[in-house]
Amino acid sequence: MWLELLSIFRKGDPMETLASEFRDMLRLLQQMCDIVKEHIFEQDLSLDQRSQVYKLDVQVNKLERSIRKRVVSHVTLSRDHVPYCLLLMTLVKDAERIGDYWKNISEVSTLGAGTIPEGELKTELQEIIGVATMLMNDLVPILDASDRDRAEELLQTSRLTGKRCDQLLVELAKSEFSAAETTALVLLTRFHKRIIGHSFNILSSVVMPLHKVDFYDEQFLEATSPADG
């Protein structure tokens, strides 16, 4: 579906720049991730670093509003490519929400969270964070190449990691952490789960038809894949 969207916004089309601006949104998200990721557990972002995160989030929001405004204008005036315009509206909202969650992660220390002690739960959270970070690095290359194989691989990983997030919260409920430690684990788990979930939605546009974007249907993919050999 992403490849079809690119094909209709061809050179010379007034909508031509929209896909490029969507990529710009994803690159800004990657920059937010790069600033935040080394400080997640210590929550020791400087004021300057937090300010950078906020400024990047503002840029993401401005791009979202710009894209949505032009999509609405395009549909109102020409009524061409309405399904694809709706798809782009959905994708930019997912990207905007990812920005919100990176900003939220940068603010965890201000919400009563404490340092997370070493142990199995911290190790599990580190692996979950690793998946979210990997997605930030891979979204643009996958979209640019319309890499179905890599998209399907990360869709599977994202879905399994979402289940790991849920299980981590179950295990946390059994723990004897302090209120501050529990707050940190819950917030970081939930925020990263949502980043992974919105990234999942964006990736689904590479492999699924329009009516199944945000939904990963393995049976549909198997039925529509070219035969081997």
mmCIF file with all atom_site columns, C-alpha atoms in Angstrom:
data_model
loop_
_atom_site.group_PDB
_atom_site.id
_atom_site.type_symbol
_atom_site.label_atom_id
_atom_site.label_alt_id
_atom_site.label_comp_id
_atom_site.label_asym_id
_atom_site.label_entity_id
_atom_site.label_seq_id
_atom_site.pdbx_PDB_ins_code
_atom_site.Cartn_x
_atom_site.Cartn_y
_atom_site.Cartn_z
_atom_site.occupancy
_atom_site.B_iso_or_equiv
_atom_site.pdbx_formal_charge
_atom_site.auth_seq_id
_atom_site.auth_comp_id
_atom_site.auth_asym_id
_atom_site.auth_atom_id
_atom_site.pdbx_PDB_model_num
ATOM 1   C CA . MET A 1 1   ? 0.000   0.000   0.000   1.00 0.00 ? 1   MET A CA 1
ATOM 2   C CA . TRP A 1 2   ? 2.879   2.407   0.743   1.00 0.00 ? 2   TRP A CA 1
ATOM 3   C CA . LEU A 1 3   ? 4.336   1.779   -2.727  1.00 0.00 ? 3   LEU A CA 1
ATOM 4   C CA . GLU A 1 4   ? 0.955   2.521   -4.315  1.00 0.00 ? 4   GLU A CA 1
ATOM 5   C CA . LEU A 1 5   ? 0.703   5.747   -2.347  1.00 0.00 ? 5   LEU A CA 1
ATOM 6   C CA . LEU A 1 6   ? 4.107   6.844   -3.631  1.00 0.00 ? 6   LEU A CA 1
ATOM 7   C CA . SER A 1 7   ? 3.143   6.006   -7.194  1.00 0.00 ? 7   SER A CA 1
ATOM 8   C CA . ILE A 1 8   ? 0.077   8.252   -7.201  1.00 0.00 ? 8   ILE A CA 1
ATOM 9   C CA . PHE A 1 9   ? 1.953   11.187  -5.695  1.00 0.00 ? 9   PHE A CA 1
ATOM 10  C CA . ARG A 1 10  ? 4.185   11.312  -8.738  1.00 0.00 ? 10  ARG A CA 1
ATOM 11  C CA . LYS A 1 11  ? 6.483   14.106  -9.822  1.00 0.00 ? 11  LYS A CA 1
ATOM 12  C CA . GLY A 1 12  ? 4.534   17.211  -10.738 1.00 0.00 ? 12  GLY A CA 1
ATOM 13  C CA . ASP A 1 13  ? 1.546   16.269  -8.592  1.00 0.00 ? 13  ASP A CA 1
ATOM 14  C CA . PRO A 1 14  ? 0.696   18.952  -5.998  1.00 0.00 ? 14  PRO A CA 1
ATOM 15  C CA . MET A 1 15  ? 0.748   16.169  -3.394  1.00 0.00 ? 15  MET A CA 1
ATOM 16  C CA . GLU A 1 16  ? 4.258   15.140  -4.400  1.00 0.00 ? 16  GLU A CA 1
ATOM 17  C CA . THR A 1 17  ? 6.005   16.502  -1.307  1.00 0.00 ? 17  THR A CA 1
ATOM 18  C CA . LEU A 1 18  ? 3.715   14.844  1.224   1.00 0.00 ? 18  LEU A CA 1
ATOM 19  C CA . ALA A 1 19  ? 5.444   11.463  1.290   1.00 0.00 ? 19  ALA A CA 1
ATOM 20  C CA . SER A 1 20  ? 8.786   13.249  1.649   1.00 0.00 ? 20  SER A CA 1
ATOM 21  C CA . GLU A 1 21  ? 7.477   15.297  4.565   1.00 0.00 ? 21  GLU A CA 1
ATOM 22  C CA . PHE A 1 22  ? 6.178   12.142  6.211   1.00 0.00 ? 22  PHE A CA 1
ATOM 23  C CA . ARG A 1 23  ? 9.697   10.719  5.992   1.00 0.00 ? 23  ARG A CA 1
ATOM 24  C CA . ASP A 1 24  ? 10.934  13.942  7.582   1.00 0.00 ? 24  ASP A CA 1
ATOM 25  C CA . MET A 1 25  ? 8.577   13.285  10.493  1.00 0.00 ? 25  MET A CA 1
ATOM 26  C CA . LEU A 1 26  ? 10.070  9.820   10.952  1.00 0.00 ? 26  LEU A CA 1
ATOM 27  C CA . ARG A 1 27  ? 13.616  11.206  10.864  1.00 0.00 ? 27  ARG A CA 1
ATOM 28  C CA . LEU A 1 28  ? 12.711  13.716  13.567  1.00 0.00 ? 28  LEU A CA 1
ATOM 29  C CA . LEU A 1 29  ? 11.382  10.841  15.678  1.00 0.00 ? 29  LEU A CA 1
ATOM 30  C CA . GLN A 1 30  ? 14.681  9.050   15.226  1.00 0.00 ? 30  GLN A CA 1
ATOM 31  C CA . GLN A 1 31  ? 16.501  12.154  16.471  1.00 0.00 ? 31  GLN A CA 1
ATOM 32  C CA . MET A 1 32  ? 14.244  12.268  19.538  1.00 0.00 ? 32  MET A CA 1
ATOM 33  C CA . CYS A 1 33  ? 15.006  8.615   20.196  1.00 0.00 ? 33  CYS A CA 1
ATOM 34  C CA . ASP A 1 34  ? 18.757  9.198   19.838  1.00 0.00 ? 34  ASP A CA 1
ATOM 35  C CA . ILE A 1 35  ? 18.674  11.964  22.452  1.00 0.00 ? 35  ILE A CA 1
ATOM 36  C CA . VAL A 1 36  ? 16.532  10.084  24.958  1.00 0.00 ? 36  VAL A CA 1
ATOM 37  C CA . LYS A 1 37  ? 17.698  6.466   24.694  1.00 0.00 ? 37  LYS A CA 1
ATOM 38  C CA . GLU A 1 38  ? 20.988  6.799   26.594  1.00 0.00 ? 38  GLU A CA 1
ATOM 39  C CA . HIS A 1 39  ? 19.245  8.443   29.555  1.00 0.00 ? 39  HIS A CA 1
ATOM 40  C CA . ILE A 1 40  ? 16.161  6.290   29.979  1.00 0.00 ? 40  ILE A CA 1
ATOM 41  C CA . PHE A 1 41  ? 17.199  4.433   33.121  1.00 0.00 ? 41  PHE A CA 1
ATOM 42  C CA . GLU A 1 42  ? 19.146  7.181   34.835  1.00 0.00 ? 42  GLU A CA 1
ATOM 43  C CA . GLN A 1 43  ? 16.668  9.873   33.755  1.00 0.00 ? 43  GLN A CA 1
ATOM 44  C CA . ASP A 1 44  ? 19.552  12.348  33.669  1.00 0.00 ? 44  ASP A CA 1
ATOM 45  C CA . LEU A 1 45  ? 18.671  14.364  30.587  1.00 0.00 ? 45  LEU A CA 1
ATOM 46  C CA . SER A 1 46  ? 20.016  17.891  30.846  1.00 0.00 ? 46  SER A CA 1
ATOM 47  C CA . LEU A 1 47  ? 17.690  20.861  30.458  1.00 0.00 ? 47  LEU A CA 1
ATOM 48  C CA . ASP A 1 48  ? 19.261  21.511  27.061  1.00 0.00 ? 48  ASP A CA 1
ATOM 49  C CA . GLN A 1 49  ? 18.624  17.932  25.921  1.00 0.00 ? 49  GLN A CA 1
ATOM 50  C CA . ARG A 1 50  ? 15.036  18.032  27.119  1.00 0.00 ? 50  ARG A CA 1
ATOM 51  C CA . SER A 1 51  ? 14.601  21.336  25.304  1.00 0.00 ? 51  SER A CA 1
ATOM 52  C CA . GLN A 1 52  ? 15.898  19.686  22.116  1.00 0.00 ? 52  GLN A CA 1
ATOM 53  C CA . VAL A 1 53  ? 13.338  16.899  22.500  1.00 0.00 ? 53  VAL A CA 1
ATOM 54  C CA . TYR A 1 54  ? 10.533  19.444  22.917  1.00 0.00 ? 54  TYR A CA 1
ATOM 55  C CA . LYS A 1 55  ? 11.667  21.406  19.857  1.00 0.00 ? 55  LYS A CA 1
ATOM 56  C CA . LEU A 1 56  ? 11.789  18.261  17.745  1.00 0.00 ? 56  LEU A CA 1
ATOM 57  C CA . ASP A 1 57  ? 8.306   17.337  18.930  1.00 0.00 ? 57  ASP A CA 1
ATOM 58  C CA . VAL A 1 58  ? 7.056   20.776  17.871  1.00 0.00 ? 58  VAL A CA 1
ATOM 59  C CA . GLN A 1 59  ? 8.534   20.190  14.396  1.00 0.00 ? 59  GLN A CA 1
ATOM 60  C CA . VAL A 1 60  ? 6.787   16.817  14.190  1.00 0.00 ? 60  VAL A CA 1
ATOM 61  C CA . ASN A 1 61  ? 3.475   18.429  15.141  1.00 0.00 ? 61  ASN A CA 1
ATOM 62  C CA . LYS A 1 62  ? 3.891   21.198  12.568  1.00 0.00 ? 62  LYS A CA 1
ATOM 63  C CA . LEU A 1 63  ? 4.574   18.682  9.819   1.00 0.00 ? 63  LEU A CA 1
ATOM 64  C CA . GLU A 1 64  ? 1.527   16.675  10.830  1.00 0.00 ? 64  GLU A CA 1
ATOM 65  C CA . ARG A 1 65  ? -0.702  19.750  10.652  1.00 0.00 ? 65  ARG A CA 1
ATOM 66  C CA . SER A 1 66  ? 0.802   20.798  7.316   1.00 0.00 ? 66  SER A CA 1
ATOM 67  C CA . ILE A 1 67  ? 0.256   17.382  5.751   1.00 0.00 ? 67  ILE A CA 1
ATOM 68  C CA . ARG A 1 68  ? -3.275  17.022  7.099   1.00 0.00 ? 68  ARG A CA 1
ATOM 69  C CA . LYS A 1 69  ? -4.248  20.504  5.905   1.00 0.00 ? 69  LYS A CA 1
ATOM 70  C CA . ARG A 1 70  ? -3.030  19.854  2.362   1.00 0.00 ? 70  ARG A CA 1
ATOM 71  C CA . VAL A 1 71  ? -4.659  16.429  2.255   1.00 0.00 ? 71  VAL A CA 1
ATOM 72  C CA . VAL A 1 72  ? -7.998  17.955  3.234   1.00 0.00 ? 72  VAL A CA 1
ATOM 73  C CA . SER A 1 73  ? -7.587  20.703  0.619   1.00 0.00 ? 73  SER A CA 1
ATOM 74  C CA . HIS A 1 74  ? -6.678  18.156  -2.050  1.00 0.00 ? 74  HIS A CA 1
ATOM 75  C CA . VAL A 1 75  ? -9.695  15.956  -1.334  1.00 0.00 ? 75  VAL A CA 1
ATOM 76  C CA . THR A 1 76  ? -12.026 18.948  -1.155  1.00 0.00 ? 76  THR A CA 1
ATOM 77  C CA . LEU A 1 77  ? -10.896 20.365  -4.499  1.00 0.00 ? 77  LEU A CA 1
ATOM 78  C CA . SER A 1 78  ? -10.227 17.282  -6.604  1.00 0.00 ? 78  SER A CA 1
ATOM 79  C CA . ARG A 1 79  ? -11.627 14.275  -4.737  1.00 0.00 ? 79  ARG A CA 1
ATOM 80  C CA . ASP A 1 80  ? -8.837  12.207  -6.315  1.00 0.00 ? 80  ASP A CA 1
ATOM 81  C CA . HIS A 1 81  ? -7.135  9.348   -4.465  1.00 0.00 ? 81  HIS A CA 1
ATOM 82  C CA . VAL A 1 82  ? -9.393  9.661   -1.409  1.00 0.00 ? 82  VAL A CA 1
ATOM 83  C CA . PRO A 1 83  ? -8.458  6.249   0.080   1.00 0.00 ? 83  PRO A CA 1
ATOM 84  C CA . TYR A 1 84  ? -4.747  7.023   -0.159  1.00 0.00 ? 84  TYR A CA 1
ATOM 85  C CA . CYS A 1 85  ? -5.240  10.450  1.349   1.00 0.00 ? 85  CYS A CA 1
ATOM 86  C CA . LEU A 1 86  ? -7.040  8.812   4.263   1.00 0.00 ? 86  LEU A CA 1
ATOM 87  C CA . LEU A 1 87  ? -4.123  6.402   4.636   1.00 0.00 ? 87  LEU A CA 1
ATOM 88  C CA . LEU A 1 88  ? -1.659  9.267   4.851   1.00 0.00 ? 88  LEU A CA 1
ATOM 89  C CA . MET A 1 89  ? -3.838  10.998  7.453   1.00 0.00 ? 89  MET A CA 1
ATOM 90  C CA . THR A 1 90  ? -3.666  7.815   9.529   1.00 0.00 ? 90  THR A CA 1
ATOM 91  C CA . LEU A 1 91  ? 0.092   7.413   9.168   1.00 0.00 ? 91  LEU A CA 1
ATOM 92  C CA . VAL A 1 92  ? 0.938   10.981  10.161  1.00 0.00 ? 92  VAL A CA 1
ATOM 93  C CA . LYS A 1 93  ? -1.216  10.610  13.274  1.00 0.00 ? 93  LYS A CA 1
ATOM 94  C CA . ASP A 1 94  ? 0.733   7.492   14.242  1.00 0.00 ? 94  ASP A CA 1
ATOM 95  C CA . ALA A 1 95  ? 3.995   9.390   13.755  1.00 0.00 ? 95  ALA A CA 1
ATOM 96  C CA . GLU A 1 96  ? 2.740   12.329  15.828  1.00 0.00 ? 96  GLU A CA 1
ATOM 97  C CA . ARG A 1 97  ? 1.795   9.994   18.678  1.00 0.00 ? 97  ARG A CA 1
ATOM 98  C CA . ILE A 1 98  ? 5.251   8.402   18.638  1.00 0.00 ? 98  ILE A CA 1
ATOM 99  C CA . GLY A 1 99  ? 6.719   11.871  19.138  1.00 0.00 ? 99  GLY A CA 1
ATOM 100 C CA . ASP A 1 100 ? 4.455   12.414  22.132  1.00 0.00 ? 100 ASP A CA 1
ATOM 101 C CA . TYR A 1 101 ? 5.672   9.200   23.732  1.00 0.00 ? 101 TYR A CA 1
ATOM 102 C CA . TRP A 1 102 ? 9.371   10.013  23.276  1.00 0.00 ? 102 TRP A CA 1
ATOM 103 C CA . LYS A 1 103 ? 8.645   13.352  24.929  1.00 0.00 ? 103 LYS A CA 1
ATOM 104 C CA . ASN A 1 104 ? 6.788   11.545  27.725  1.00 0.00 ? 104 ASN A CA 1
ATOM 105 C CA . ILE A 1 105 ? 9.769   9.243   28.259  1.00 0.00 ? 105 ILE A CA 1
ATOM 106 C CA . SER A 1 106 ? 12.034  12.272  28.637  1.00 0.00 ? 106 SER A CA 1
ATOM 107 C CA . GLU A 1 107 ? 9.721   13.491  31.424  1.00 0.00 ? 107 GLU A CA 1
ATOM 108 C CA . VAL A 1 108 ? 9.481   10.305  33.495  1.00 0.00 ? 108 VAL A CA 1
ATOM 109 C CA . SER A 1 109 ? 11.754  11.662  36.224  1.00 0.00 ? 109 SER A CA 1
ATOM 110 C CA . THR A 1 110 ? 9.319   14.555  36.782  1.00 0.00 ? 110 THR A CA 1
ATOM 111 C CA . LEU A 1 111 ? 6.416   12.142  37.387  1.00 0.00 ? 111 LEU A CA 1
ATOM 112 C CA . GLY A 1 112 ? 7.653   10.614  40.631  1.00 0.00 ? 112 GLY A CA 1
ATOM 113 C CA . ALA A 1 113 ? 9.647   7.795   39.057  1.00 0.00 ? 113 ALA A CA 1
ATOM 114 C CA . GLY A 1 114 ? 12.762  6.376   40.680  1.00 0.00 ? 114 GLY A CA 1
ATOM 115 C CA . THR A 1 115 ? 15.833  4.464   39.538  1.00 0.00 ? 115 THR A CA 1
ATOM 116 C CA . ILE A 1 116 ? 15.059  0.929   38.413  1.00 0.00 ? 116 ILE A CA 1
ATOM 117 C CA . PRO A 1 117 ? 17.074  -1.715  40.302  1.00 0.00 ? 117 PRO A CA 1
ATOM 118 C CA . GLU A 1 118 ? 19.109  -4.328  38.465  1.00 0.00 ? 118 GLU A CA 1
ATOM 119 C CA . GLY A 1 119 ? 17.399  -7.631  37.846  1.00 0.00 ? 119 GLY A CA 1
ATOM 120 C CA . GLU A 1 120 ? 15.294  -9.656  35.429  1.00 0.00 ? 120 GLU A CA 1
ATOM 121 C CA . LEU A 1 121 ? 12.571  -7.024  35.042  1.00 0.00 ? 121 LEU A CA 1
ATOM 122 C CA . LYS A 1 122 ? 15.075  -4.314  34.137  1.00 0.00 ? 122 LYS A CA 1
ATOM 123 C CA . THR A 1 123 ? 16.736  -6.670  31.641  1.00 0.00 ? 123 THR A CA 1
ATOM 124 C CA . GLU A 1 124 ? 13.356  -7.404  30.065  1.00 0.00 ? 124 GLU A CA 1
ATOM 125 C CA . LEU A 1 125 ? 12.579  -3.698  29.805  1.00 0.00 ? 125 LEU A CA 1
ATOM 126 C CA . GLN A 1 126 ? 15.984  -3.065  28.227  1.00 0.00 ? 126 GLN A CA 1
ATOM 127 C CA . GLU A 1 127 ? 15.149  -5.587  25.499  1.00 0.00 ? 127 GLU A CA 1
ATOM 128 C CA . ILE A 1 128 ? 11.758  -3.965  24.908  1.00 0.00 ? 128 ILE A CA 1
ATOM 129 C CA . ILE A 1 129 ? 13.432  -0.575  24.616  1.00 0.00 ? 129 ILE A CA 1
ATOM 130 C CA . GLY A 1 130 ? 15.871  -2.115  22.156  1.00 0.00 ? 130 GLY A CA 1
ATOM 131 C CA . VAL A 1 131 ? 12.970  -3.102  19.891  1.00 0.00 ? 131 VAL A CA 1
ATOM 132 C CA . ALA A 1 132 ? 11.497  0.416   20.013  1.00 0.00 ? 132 ALA A CA 1
ATOM 133 C CA . THR A 1 133 ? 14.897  1.906   19.168  1.00 0.00 ? 133 THR A CA 1
ATOM 134 C CA . MET A 1 134 ? 15.403  -0.537  16.300  1.00 0.00 ? 134 MET A CA 1
ATOM 135 C CA . LEU A 1 135 ? 12.050  0.460   14.834  1.00 0.00 ? 135 LEU A CA 1
ATOM 136 C CA . MET A 1 136 ? 13.032  4.132   14.882  1.00 0.00 ? 136 MET A CA 1
ATOM 137 C CA . ASN A 1 137 ? 16.178  3.296   12.923  1.00 0.00 ? 137 ASN A CA 1
ATOM 138 C CA . ASP A 1 138 ? 14.453  1.014   10.415  1.00 0.00 ? 138 ASP A CA 1
ATOM 139 C CA . LEU A 1 139 ? 11.182  2.741   9.503   1.00 0.00 ? 139 LEU A CA 1
ATOM 140 C CA . VAL A 1 140 ? 12.551  5.109   6.846   1.00 0.00 ? 140 VAL A CA 1
ATOM 141 C CA . PRO A 1 141 ? 14.792  2.533   5.092   1.00 0.00 ? 141 PRO A CA 1
ATOM 142 C CA . ILE A 1 142 ? 11.924  0.018   5.008   1.00 0.00 ? 142 ILE A CA 1
ATOM 143 C CA . LEU A 1 143 ? 9.505   2.567   3.539   1.00 0.00 ? 143 LEU A CA 1
ATOM 144 C CA . ASP A 1 144 ? 12.054  3.854   1.023   1.00 0.00 ? 144 ASP A CA 1
ATOM 145 C CA . ALA A 1 145 ? 12.766  0.332   -0.227  1.00 0.00 ? 145 ALA A CA 1
ATOM 146 C CA . SER A 1 146 ? 9.210   -0.958  0.282   1.00 0.00 ? 146 SER A CA 1
ATOM 147 C CA . ASP A 1 147 ? 11.005  -3.860  1.965   1.00 0.00 ? 147 ASP A CA 1
ATOM 148 C CA . ARG A 1 148 ? 8.173   -6.317  2.597   1.00 0.00 ? 148 ARG A CA 1
ATOM 149 C CA . ASP A 1 149 ? 10.406  -9.018  4.077   1.00 0.00 ? 149 ASP A CA 1
ATOM 150 C CA . ARG A 1 150 ? 11.927  -6.725  6.700   1.00 0.00 ? 150 ARG A CA 1
ATOM 151 C CA . ALA A 1 151 ? 8.530   -5.143  7.390   1.00 0.00 ? 151 ALA A CA 1
ATOM 152 C CA . GLU A 1 152 ? 6.960   -8.562  8.003   1.00 0.00 ? 152 GLU A CA 1
ATOM 153 C CA . GLU A 1 153 ? 9.857   -9.521  10.268  1.00 0.00 ? 153 GLU A CA 1
ATOM 154 C CA . LEU A 1 154 ? 9.455   -6.385  12.376  1.00 0.00 ? 154 LEU A CA 1
ATOM 155 C CA . LEU A 1 155 ? 5.679   -6.709  12.450  1.00 0.00 ? 155 LEU A CA 1
ATOM 156 C CA . GLN A 1 156 ? 6.107   -10.139 14.026  1.00 0.00 ? 156 GLN A CA 1
ATOM 157 C CA . THR A 1 157 ? 8.703   -8.775  16.444  1.00 0.00 ? 157 THR A CA 1
ATOM 158 C CA . SER A 1 158 ? 6.482   -5.830  17.351  1.00 0.00 ? 158 SER A CA 1
ATOM 159 C CA . ARG A 1 159 ? 3.479   -8.008  18.049  1.00 0.00 ? 159 ARG A CA 1
ATOM 160 C CA . LEU A 1 160 ? 5.473   -10.391 20.250  1.00 0.00 ? 160 LEU A CA 1
ATOM 161 C CA . THR A 1 161 ? 7.096   -7.481  22.075  1.00 0.00 ? 161 THR A CA 1
ATOM 162 C CA . GLY A 1 162 ? 3.675   -6.003  22.825  1.00 0.00 ? 162 GLY A CA 1
ATOM 163 C CA . LYS A 1 163 ? 2.782   -9.261  24.558  1.00 0.00 ? 163 LYS A CA 1
ATOM 164 C CA . ARG A 1 164 ? 6.074   -9.117  26.469  1.00 0.00 ? 164 ARG A CA 1
ATOM 165 C CA . CYS A 1 165 ? 5.108   -5.644  27.692  1.00 0.00 ? 165 CYS A CA 1
ATOM 166 C CA . ASP A 1 166 ? 1.839   -7.002  29.049  1.00 0.00 ? 166 ASP A CA 1
ATOM 167 C CA . GLN A 1 167 ? 3.625   -9.865  30.779  1.00 0.00 ? 167 GLN A CA 1
ATOM 168 C CA . LEU A 1 168 ? 6.180   -7.481  32.268  1.00 0.00 ? 168 LEU A CA 1
ATOM 169 C CA . LEU A 1 169 ? 3.373   -5.520  33.906  1.00 0.00 ? 169 LEU A CA 1
ATOM 170 C CA . VAL A 1 170 ? 1.957   -8.769  35.336  1.00 0.00 ? 170 VAL A CA 1
ATOM 171 C CA . GLU A 1 171 ? 5.348   -9.625  36.818  1.00 0.00 ? 171 GLU A CA 1
ATOM 172 C CA . LEU A 1 172 ? 5.694   -6.093  38.149  1.00 0.00 ? 172 LEU A CA 1
ATOM 173 C CA . ALA A 1 173 ? 2.449   -6.491  40.067  1.00 0.00 ? 173 ALA A CA 1
ATOM 174 C CA . LYS A 1 174 ? 4.092   -9.375  41.952  1.00 0.00 ? 174 LYS A CA 1
ATOM 175 C CA . SER A 1 175 ? 7.271   -7.450  42.748  1.00 0.00 ? 175 SER A CA 1
ATOM 176 C CA . GLU A 1 176 ? 8.254   -5.688  45.957  1.00 0.00 ? 176 GLU A CA 1
ATOM 177 C CA . PHE A 1 177 ? 9.585   -2.549  44.329  1.00 0.00 ? 177 PHE A CA 1
ATOM 178 C CA . SER A 1 178 ? 9.057   0.828   45.926  1.00 0.00 ? 178 SER A CA 1
ATOM 179 C CA . ALA A 1 179 ? 6.347   3.138   44.628  1.00 0.00 ? 179 ALA A CA 1
ATOM 180 C CA . ALA A 1 180 ? 8.937   5.236   42.763  1.00 0.00 ? 180 ALA A CA 1
ATOM 181 C CA . GLU A 1 181 ? 10.557  2.163   41.173  1.00 0.00 ? 181 GLU A CA 1
ATOM 182 C CA . THR A 1 182 ? 7.162   0.764   40.201  1.00 0.00 ? 182 THR A CA 1
ATOM 183 C CA . THR A 1 183 ? 6.159   4.092   38.662  1.00 0.00 ? 183 THR A CA 1
ATOM 184 C CA . ALA A 1 184 ? 9.281   4.119   36.510  1.00 0.00 ? 184 ALA A CA 1
ATOM 185 C CA . LEU A 1 185 ? 8.780   0.573   35.277  1.00 0.00 ? 185 LEU A CA 1
ATOM 186 C CA . VAL A 1 186 ? 5.084   1.013   34.529  1.00 0.00 ? 186 VAL A CA 1
ATOM 187 C CA . LEU A 1 187 ? 5.506   4.298   32.662  1.00 0.00 ? 187 LEU A CA 1
ATOM 188 C CA . LEU A 1 188 ? 8.495   3.167   30.625  1.00 0.00 ? 188 LEU A CA 1
ATOM 189 C CA . THR A 1 189 ? 6.842   -0.129  29.731  1.00 0.00 ? 189 THR A CA 1
ATOM 190 C CA . ARG A 1 190 ? 3.591   1.540   28.664  1.00 0.00 ? 190 ARG A CA 1
ATOM 191 C CA . PHE A 1 191 ? 5.266   4.347   26.713  1.00 0.00 ? 191 PHE A CA 1
ATOM 192 C CA . HIS A 1 192 ? 7.536   1.985   24.807  1.00 0.00 ? 192 HIS A CA 1
ATOM 193 C CA . LYS A 1 193 ? 4.639   -0.374  24.110  1.00 0.00 ? 193 LYS A CA 1
ATOM 194 C CA . ARG A 1 194 ? 2.760   2.499   22.497  1.00 0.00 ? 194 ARG A CA 1
ATOM 195 C CA . ILE A 1 195 ? 5.797   3.529   20.421  1.00 0.00 ? 195 ILE A CA 1
ATOM 196 C CA . ILE A 1 196 ? 6.047   -0.056  19.178  1.00 0.00 ? 196 ILE A CA 1
ATOM 197 C CA . GLY A 1 197 ? 2.298   -0.161  18.518  1.00 0.00 ? 197 GLY A CA 1
ATOM 198 C CA . HIS A 1 198 ? 2.251   3.010   16.416  1.00 0.00 ? 198 HIS A CA 1
ATOM 199 C CA . SER A 1 199 ? 5.368   1.854   14.559  1.00 0.00 ? 199 SER A CA 1
ATOM 200 C CA . PHE A 1 200 ? 3.519   -1.411  13.863  1.00 0.00 ? 200 PHE A CA 1
ATOM 201 C CA . ASN A 1 201 ? 0.717   0.585   12.255  1.00 0.00 ? 201 ASN A CA 1
ATOM 202 C CA . ILE A 1 202 ? 3.149   2.427   9.987   1.00 0.00 ? 202 ILE A CA 1
ATOM 203 C CA . LEU A 1 203 ? 4.936   -0.787  8.997   1.00 0.00 ? 203 LEU A CA 1
ATOM 204 C CA . SER A 1 204 ? 1.633   -2.456  8.155   1.00 0.00 ? 204 SER A CA 1
ATOM 205 C CA . SER A 1 205 ? 1.214   0.022   5.278   1.00 0.00 ? 205 SER A CA 1
ATOM 206 C CA . VAL A 1 206 ? 4.118   -1.701  3.503   1.00 0.00 ? 206 VAL A CA 1
ATOM 207 C CA . VAL A 1 207 ? 2.541   -5.151  3.406   1.00 0.00 ? 207 VAL A CA 1
ATOM 208 C CA . MET A 1 208 ? -1.210  -4.801  3.888   1.00 0.00 ? 208 MET A CA 1
ATOM 209 C CA . PRO A 1 209 ? -3.941  -3.434  1.569   1.00 0.00 ? 209 PRO A CA 1
ATOM 210 C CA . LEU A 1 210 ? -5.620  -0.198  2.567   1.00 0.00 ? 210 LEU A CA 1
ATOM 211 C CA . HIS A 1 211 ? -8.532  -1.752  4.439   1.00 0.00 ? 211 HIS A CA 1
ATOM 212 C CA . LYS A 1 212 ? -6.141  -3.839  6.553   1.00 0.00 ? 212 LYS A CA 1
ATOM 213 C CA . VAL A 1 213 ? -3.617  -1.143  7.498   1.00 0.00 ? 213 VAL A CA 1
ATOM 214 C CA . ASP A 1 214 ? -3.082  -1.231  11.296  1.00 0.00 ? 214 ASP A CA 1
ATOM 215 C CA . PHE A 1 215 ? -3.874  -4.954  11.148  1.00 0.00 ? 215 PHE A CA 1
ATOM 216 C CA . TYR A 1 216 ? -1.405  -7.760  10.472  1.00 0.00 ? 216 TYR A CA 1
ATOM 217 C CA . ASP A 1 217 ? -3.123  -10.686 8.766   1.00 0.00 ? 217 ASP A CA 1
ATOM 218 C CA . GLU A 1 218 ? -0.693  -13.565 8.259   1.00 0.00 ? 218 GLU A CA 1
ATOM 219 C CA . GLN A 1 219 ? -3.284  -15.700 6.442   1.00 0.00 ? 219 GLN A CA 1
ATOM 220 C CA . PHE A 1 220 ? -3.907  -12.873 3.964   1.00 0.00 ? 220 PHE A CA 1
ATOM 221 C CA . LEU A 1 221 ? -0.159  -12.473 3.331   1.00 0.00 ? 221 LEU A CA 1
ATOM 222 C CA . GLU A 1 222 ? 0.311   -16.209 2.787   1.00 0.00 ? 222 GLU A CA 1
ATOM 223 C CA . ALA A 1 223 ? -2.595  -16.270 0.330   1.00 0.00 ? 223 ALA A CA 1
ATOM 224 C CA . THR A 1 224 ? -1.256  -13.300 -1.674  1.00 0.00 ? 224 THR A CA 1
ATOM 225 C CA . SER A 1 225 ? 2.479   -14.130 -1.621  1.00 0.00 ? 225 SER A CA 1
ATOM 226 C CA . PRO A 1 226 ? 4.041   -15.269 -4.900  1.00 0.00 ? 226 PRO A CA 1
ATOM 227 C CA . ALA A 1 227 ? 4.612   -19.012 -5.124  1.00 0.00 ? 227 ALA A CA 1
ATOM 228 C CA . ASP A 1 228 ? 8.142   -20.247 -4.485  1.00 0.00 ? 228 ASP A CA 1
ATOM 229 C CA . GLY A 1 229 ? 10.276  -21.295 -7.405  1.00 0.00 ? 229 GLY A CA 1
#
